[in-house]
XYZ file of C-alpha atoms in Angstrom:
410
model
C -170.742 89.914 -0.668
C -168.389 89.356 -3.412
C -170.575 86.111 -4.466
C -173.667 88.150 -4.620
C -172.140 91.042 -6.417
C -170.720 88.158 -9.044
C -174.314 86.796 -9.211
C -175.757 90.386 -9.963
C -172.784 91.094 -12.822
C -173.872 87.872 -14.080
C -177.543 88.529 -14.531
C -176.786 92.075 -16.044
C -174.101 91.625 -18.394
C -174.298 87.873 -19.530
C -178.149 87.279 -19.273
C -179.565 90.889 -19.622
C -182.182 90.547 -16.857
C -181.425 94.292 -15.688
C -185.212 95.098 -16.057
C -187.014 91.855 -14.795
C -189.356 92.182 -12.075
C -187.260 89.412 -10.080
C -184.016 90.788 -10.392
C -185.175 94.657 -9.428
C -186.816 92.733 -6.504
C -183.766 91.137 -5.294
C -181.742 94.392 -5.841
C -184.007 96.307 -3.978
C -184.134 93.941 -0.965
C -180.257 93.807 -1.037
C -179.990 97.710 -1.131
C -182.580 98.032 1.920
C -180.366 95.512 3.812
C -177.478 97.138 3.401
C -179.104 100.495 4.366
C -178.838 102.340 1.223
C -182.110 103.570 1.194
C -181.889 105.790 -1.734
C -180.720 102.781 -4.224
C -183.522 100.545 -2.638
C -185.889 103.292 -3.625
C -184.644 103.923 -7.204
C -184.869 100.190 -7.685
C -188.572 100.206 -6.456
C -189.206 103.130 -8.583
C -188.285 101.081 -11.517
C -190.197 97.992 -10.299
C -193.235 100.148 -10.184
C -193.274 101.078 -13.733
C -192.648 97.581 -15.127
C -194.908 95.898 -12.298
C -196.955 98.262 -9.775
C -198.309 95.623 -7.512
C -194.874 93.044 -7.450
C -195.688 91.142 -4.328
C -192.128 90.386 -3.807
C -190.862 94.149 -3.092
C -194.300 95.399 -1.506
C -192.870 95.301 1.890
C -189.206 96.628 0.989
C -190.816 99.401 -0.742
C -192.960 100.290 2.213
C -190.031 100.161 4.466
C -187.949 102.153 2.642
C -190.429 104.937 2.497
C -190.651 104.939 6.248
C -186.963 105.059 6.536
C -186.905 107.894 4.296
C -189.642 109.589 6.099
C -191.549 110.167 2.680
C -195.230 110.582 4.116
C -197.055 111.627 1.159
C -195.859 108.615 -1.426
C -196.498 106.177 1.489
C -199.932 107.564 1.777
C -200.464 107.108 -2.007
C -198.897 103.637 -2.106
C -201.130 102.485 0.872
C -204.256 103.690 -1.067
C -203.436 102.066 -4.383
C -202.601 98.544 -2.169
C -206.043 98.794 -0.467
C -207.762 99.809 -3.659
C -206.247 96.497 -5.396
C -206.598 93.906 -2.878
C -208.483 95.017 0.566
C -208.072 91.570 2.031
C -204.024 91.775 1.622
C -202.071 91.898 4.641
C -199.352 93.903 3.052
C -202.112 96.856 2.220
C -202.927 97.362 5.933
C -199.254 97.080 6.577
C -198.805 99.936 4.596
C -201.542 101.687 6.115
C -200.196 100.817 9.690
C -196.542 102.026 8.660
C -198.273 105.458 7.256
C -199.819 106.087 10.736
C -196.378 104.823 12.695
C -194.719 107.516 10.363
C -197.108 110.252 11.491
C -196.902 108.958 15.158
C -200.478 107.988 15.515
C -199.279 104.764 17.017
C -202.854 103.845 18.409
C -204.061 103.930 14.704
C -201.092 101.919 13.776
C -201.574 99.211 16.160
C -205.199 99.036 15.003
C -204.025 98.431 11.205
C -201.076 96.364 12.382
C -203.391 94.027 14.257
C -205.819 93.758 11.125
C -202.821 92.669 9.145
C -201.608 90.147 11.359
C -205.174 88.788 11.458
C -205.311 88.586 7.966
C -201.945 87.140 7.682
C -200.796 85.620 10.818
C -197.574 84.150 9.034
C -196.289 87.410 8.258
C -192.907 88.550 9.964
C -193.110 91.534 8.684
C -196.581 92.555 10.097
C -195.438 91.213 13.712
C -192.522 93.355 13.547
C -194.158 96.451 12.697
C -197.049 95.355 15.586
C -193.853 95.065 17.848
C -192.234 98.622 16.927
C -195.556 100.160 17.576
C -195.826 98.827 20.819
C -192.371 99.764 21.739
C -192.994 103.414 20.810
C -195.616 103.723 23.146
C -193.499 102.049 26.112
C -195.595 98.821 26.122
C -192.662 96.486 26.542
C -194.557 93.048 27.220
C -196.604 93.427 23.985
C -193.808 94.342 21.853
C -191.623 91.317 23.213
C -194.452 89.018 22.083
C -194.970 90.409 18.648
C -190.769 90.020 18.265
C -191.024 86.406 19.639
C -193.859 85.641 17.237
C -191.762 86.876 14.691
C -188.871 85.013 15.472
C -191.095 81.638 15.603
C -192.280 82.630 11.821
C -188.855 83.533 10.520
C -186.366 81.645 12.474
C -183.393 82.286 10.209
C -183.400 85.842 10.206
C -181.676 87.765 12.432
C -184.152 90.861 12.488
C -186.540 89.785 15.502
C -183.548 88.945 17.582
C -182.013 92.389 17.160
C -185.384 93.981 17.775
C -185.788 91.815 21.025
C -182.216 92.929 21.997
C -183.093 96.821 21.367
C -186.041 96.455 23.250
C -184.368 95.014 26.432
C -181.501 97.522 26.127
C -184.214 100.042 25.888
C -185.590 98.843 29.084
C -182.096 98.824 30.582
C -181.910 94.875 31.016
C -178.459 94.524 29.965
C -177.678 91.013 30.487
C -180.641 89.950 28.174
C -179.822 92.365 25.857
C -176.320 91.261 25.062
C -177.534 87.646 24.939
C -179.842 88.696 22.017
C -177.565 91.093 20.633
C -174.950 88.512 20.234
C -177.025 86.358 18.683
C -178.530 88.277 16.133
C -175.112 89.184 15.161
C -174.253 85.546 14.792
C -176.817 85.356 12.429
C -176.304 88.650 10.355
C -172.480 89.437 10.712
C -172.925 91.923 7.797
C -175.397 94.009 9.449
C -174.196 97.579 10.446
C -177.152 98.059 12.972
C -176.119 94.842 15.031
C -172.615 96.539 15.660
C -174.365 100.016 16.379
C -176.379 98.322 19.245
C -173.642 95.964 20.625
C -171.294 99.686 20.613
C -174.398 101.121 22.768
C -174.781 97.859 24.875
C -170.957 98.076 25.682
C -170.999 101.992 26.293
C -173.982 101.313 29.068
C -171.607 98.951 30.399
C -168.903 101.322 30.673
C -166.347 99.460 28.183
C -165.714 102.377 26.321
C -162.900 100.902 24.011
C -165.080 97.813 22.817
C -167.997 100.390 22.224
C -165.464 102.631 19.952
C -164.827 99.459 18.210
C -168.023 98.484 17.585
C -169.064 101.859 16.375
C -165.985 102.114 14.068
C -167.244 98.562 12.631
C -170.781 99.694 11.782
C -169.290 102.923 10.037
C -166.497 100.479 8.099
C -169.494 98.434 6.812
C -171.725 101.222 5.988
C -168.583 102.567 3.690
C -168.117 98.948 2.294
C -171.792 98.979 1.289
C -171.249 102.422 -0.343
C -168.478 100.889 -2.452
C -170.741 98.061 -3.518
C -173.593 100.414 -4.362
C -171.219 102.453 -6.642
C -170.089 99.430 -8.203
C -173.524 98.273 -9.196
C -174.156 101.788 -10.425
C -171.142 101.703 -12.740
C -172.270 97.863 -13.894
C -175.766 99.329 -15.027
C -173.983 102.257 -16.848
C -171.886 99.672 -18.373
C -174.714 97.775 -19.798
C -176.265 100.598 -21.012
C -173.390 101.354 -23.002
C -173.110 97.990 -24.491
C -176.591 98.128 -25.581
C -176.076 101.799 -27.242
C -173.164 100.455 -28.903
C -174.904 97.103 -30.436
C -177.583 99.504 -31.559
C -175.026 101.768 -33.634
C -173.670 98.731 -34.906
C -176.989 97.417 -36.378
C -178.038 100.594 -37.737
C -174.713 100.820 -39.667
C -175.332 97.089 -41.080
C -178.791 98.309 -41.972
C -177.378 101.279 -43.970
C -174.547 99.405 -46.019
C -177.318 96.872 -47.161
C -179.702 99.243 -48.229
C -176.600 101.067 -49.939
C -175.958 97.674 -52.011
C -179.429 97.322 -52.888
C -179.543 100.814 -54.315
C -176.586 100.259 -56.409
C -177.853 96.765 -57.649
C -181.253 98.409 -59.037
C -179.398 101.220 -60.835
C -176.972 98.711 -62.647
C -180.064 96.665 -63.502
C -181.846 100.000 -65.206
C -178.673 100.967 -66.873
C -178.441 97.292 -68.514
C -181.670 96.950 -69.082
C -181.947 100.304 -71.383
C -178.648 99.692 -73.510
C -180.343 96.244 -74.327
C -183.844 97.866 -75.933
C -181.286 99.998 -77.576
C -179.350 97.582 -79.345
C -182.907 95.924 -80.409
C -183.855 98.752 -82.180
C -180.907 99.064 -83.820
C -181.181 95.675 -85.184
C -184.507 96.112 -86.805
C -183.768 99.065 -88.851
C -180.621 97.610 -90.351
C -181.374 94.487 -92.365
C -178.373 94.031 -94.492
C -176.265 92.661 -91.825
C -173.806 95.354 -92.088
C -173.625 96.797 -88.778
C -173.746 100.397 -88.991
C -171.351 102.636 -86.750
C -173.906 103.238 -84.136
C -174.247 99.558 -83.982
C -170.337 99.457 -83.593
C -170.430 102.131 -80.838
C -173.322 100.062 -79.219
C -171.165 97.313 -79.271
C -167.985 98.786 -77.863
C -170.201 100.448 -75.221
C -171.825 96.822 -74.805
C -168.062 95.469 -74.392
C -167.375 98.338 -72.061
C -170.851 97.421 -70.414
C -169.415 93.770 -69.685
C -166.371 95.030 -68.387
C -168.340 97.310 -66.179
C -170.763 94.486 -65.340
C -168.075 92.175 -64.600
C -166.019 94.514 -62.331
C -169.932 95.055 -60.849
C -170.455 91.382 -60.627
C -167.163 90.855 -58.354
C -167.917 93.950 -56.264
C -171.658 92.621 -55.943
C -170.209 89.119 -55.181
C -167.719 90.892 -52.388
C -170.602 92.935 -51.234
C -173.046 90.032 -50.728
C -170.272 88.364 -48.526
C -169.800 91.898 -46.615
C -173.071 91.555 -44.567
C -172.239 88.226 -43.573
C -168.346 89.617 -42.645
C -170.313 92.596 -40.687
C -172.340 90.204 -38.728
C -169.393 88.298 -37.620
C -167.746 91.561 -36.847
C -170.547 92.674 -34.724
C -170.751 89.749 -32.699
C -167.201 89.552 -32.330
C -166.932 93.167 -31.190
C -169.738 92.864 -28.958
C -168.343 89.756 -27.158
C -164.993 91.772 -27.180
C -166.573 94.785 -25.657
C -168.593 92.783 -22.850
C -165.351 90.852 -21.820
C -163.560 94.223 -21.890
C -166.382 95.762 -19.577
C -166.113 92.950 -17.427
C -162.226 93.156 -16.966
C -162.555 96.943 -16.121
C -164.981 96.197 -13.560
C -163.107 93.790 -11.861
C -160.263 96.158 -12.118
C -162.397 98.934 -10.355
C -163.601 96.347 -7.696
C -160.187 95.434 -6.993
C -158.974 99.240 -6.514
C -161.738 99.526 -4.580
C -161.311 96.555 -2.203
C -157.315 97.989 -1.771
C -158.896 101.486 -0.783
C -161.312 99.777 1.731
C -158.181 98.186 3.430
C -156.133 100.996 3.465
C -158.854 103.044 5.122
C -158.808 104.332 8.634
C -161.186 104.799 11.182
C -161.458 108.376 10.452
C -161.622 107.958 6.746
C -164.688 105.758 7.321
C -166.189 109.008 9.444
C -165.430 111.238 6.464
C -166.866 108.971 3.977
C -170.275 108.541 5.915
C -172.775 110.740 4.120
C -176.007 109.240 5.387
C -177.828 111.224 8.316
C -179.171 107.811 9.678
C -175.898 107.038 11.194
C -175.307 110.354 12.820
C -176.369 108.885 16.046
C -173.856 106.256 15.575
C -170.946 108.880 15.042
C -172.200 111.026 17.915
C -172.115 107.825 20.154
C -168.407 107.069 18.851
C -167.488 110.785 19.834
C -168.543 110.139 23.481
C -166.831 106.918 23.585
C -163.508 108.780 22.360
C -164.085 111.609 24.657
C -164.504 108.862 27.614
C -161.079 107.356 26.586
C -159.648 111.203 26.343
C -158.844 111.005 22.428
C -160.349 114.319 22.182
C -158.951 115.071 18.548
C -160.801 111.778 17.619
C -163.933 112.918 19.424
C -163.982 116.429 17.946
C -163.791 115.220 14.676
C -167.098 112.922 15.160
C -168.955 115.953 16.516
C -167.863 118.163 13.590
C -169.609 115.314 11.138
C -172.357 115.122 13.160
C -172.890 118.886 12.583
C -172.417 118.432 8.697
C -175.018 115.583 9.065
C -177.505 117.408 11.134
C -176.618 121.093 11.600
C -179.919 121.305 13.585
C -178.762 118.982 16.388
C -178.130 120.917 19.571
C -176.333 117.967 21.186
C -173.562 118.378 18.876
C -172.460 121.932 20.077
C -172.938 120.783 23.518
């Protein structure tokens, strides 16, 4: 996770690719994999303003809307995708997800089937197809769809995780444990794997291990939240650097315009005095300069002194833009280095804070209603272990996340 965060920081600060479609797609995928759905949706919205039909983030955008239960935006997105390319598997995958979100599972199966026919190598479509079968309690068809996704995407832990969840739902605990442990080995940083392993241990009566897995899932969620905060801090720092650079460029342009105005004024005064000298010389032909000419000569000598000073100022001012440009580059580099150092210090503070967090602190820091069932199951695990204070804290947190849940009151 630290290497990935360092890579994103390098792309933002060094290469200035914070608004690149590829970087935004990777950021949205990363946020979705850490179950930070709000951040993933914000990245997808930024990407839609740049490239509305970006193929690398379409599946993530659809899955994020399903996770947040945003029916109307998902309906609009599905219509845009179908109108843009009716033969795209992603478009009909979006339609199937919309009907799945509306609990019209028969229509969802129909559109997922169409998506798998258009692109038989799409693992996302096969997983959606399996979820629609599992919602209708058709376990065999669901497992067949998950196996197809596993054959197509063998390096991912998601098909193994969904197979373990399906066996866990049908109470095949031995097979569920095998697939869940395999998924945990492939995706060690996925909190959902820890949650499902906690449910598996709870059904086996191993309440201590179940509480450990639930606490690990909540700790991973807390770490993902801290990482999202550091990325948000990084984006704000990038905007601050760009704002300071624009201010420096505007100051430099103002200095250059002021120097040009002084030069034009001095040239006008010099030309006027020379014209006065020529007129006086034509009127006096005896070679004796009159008093007015002496005055002009005195003024001319004074003008020469002024011109000498002006030329020195001009030479010094002509070198000033070069110095200001160098100063601008140096200050920009210093600012970016300072911002990187501040970000490193904040990251070290966050790491020390994560190491010092207790299990109850992780419960308090969880603000996502998506993990309310995990905290609820953790409360029951503590209750089975006769740790009633911790159990009461878990149930109170469940009430704050989902006030309408009657099971927490019970």
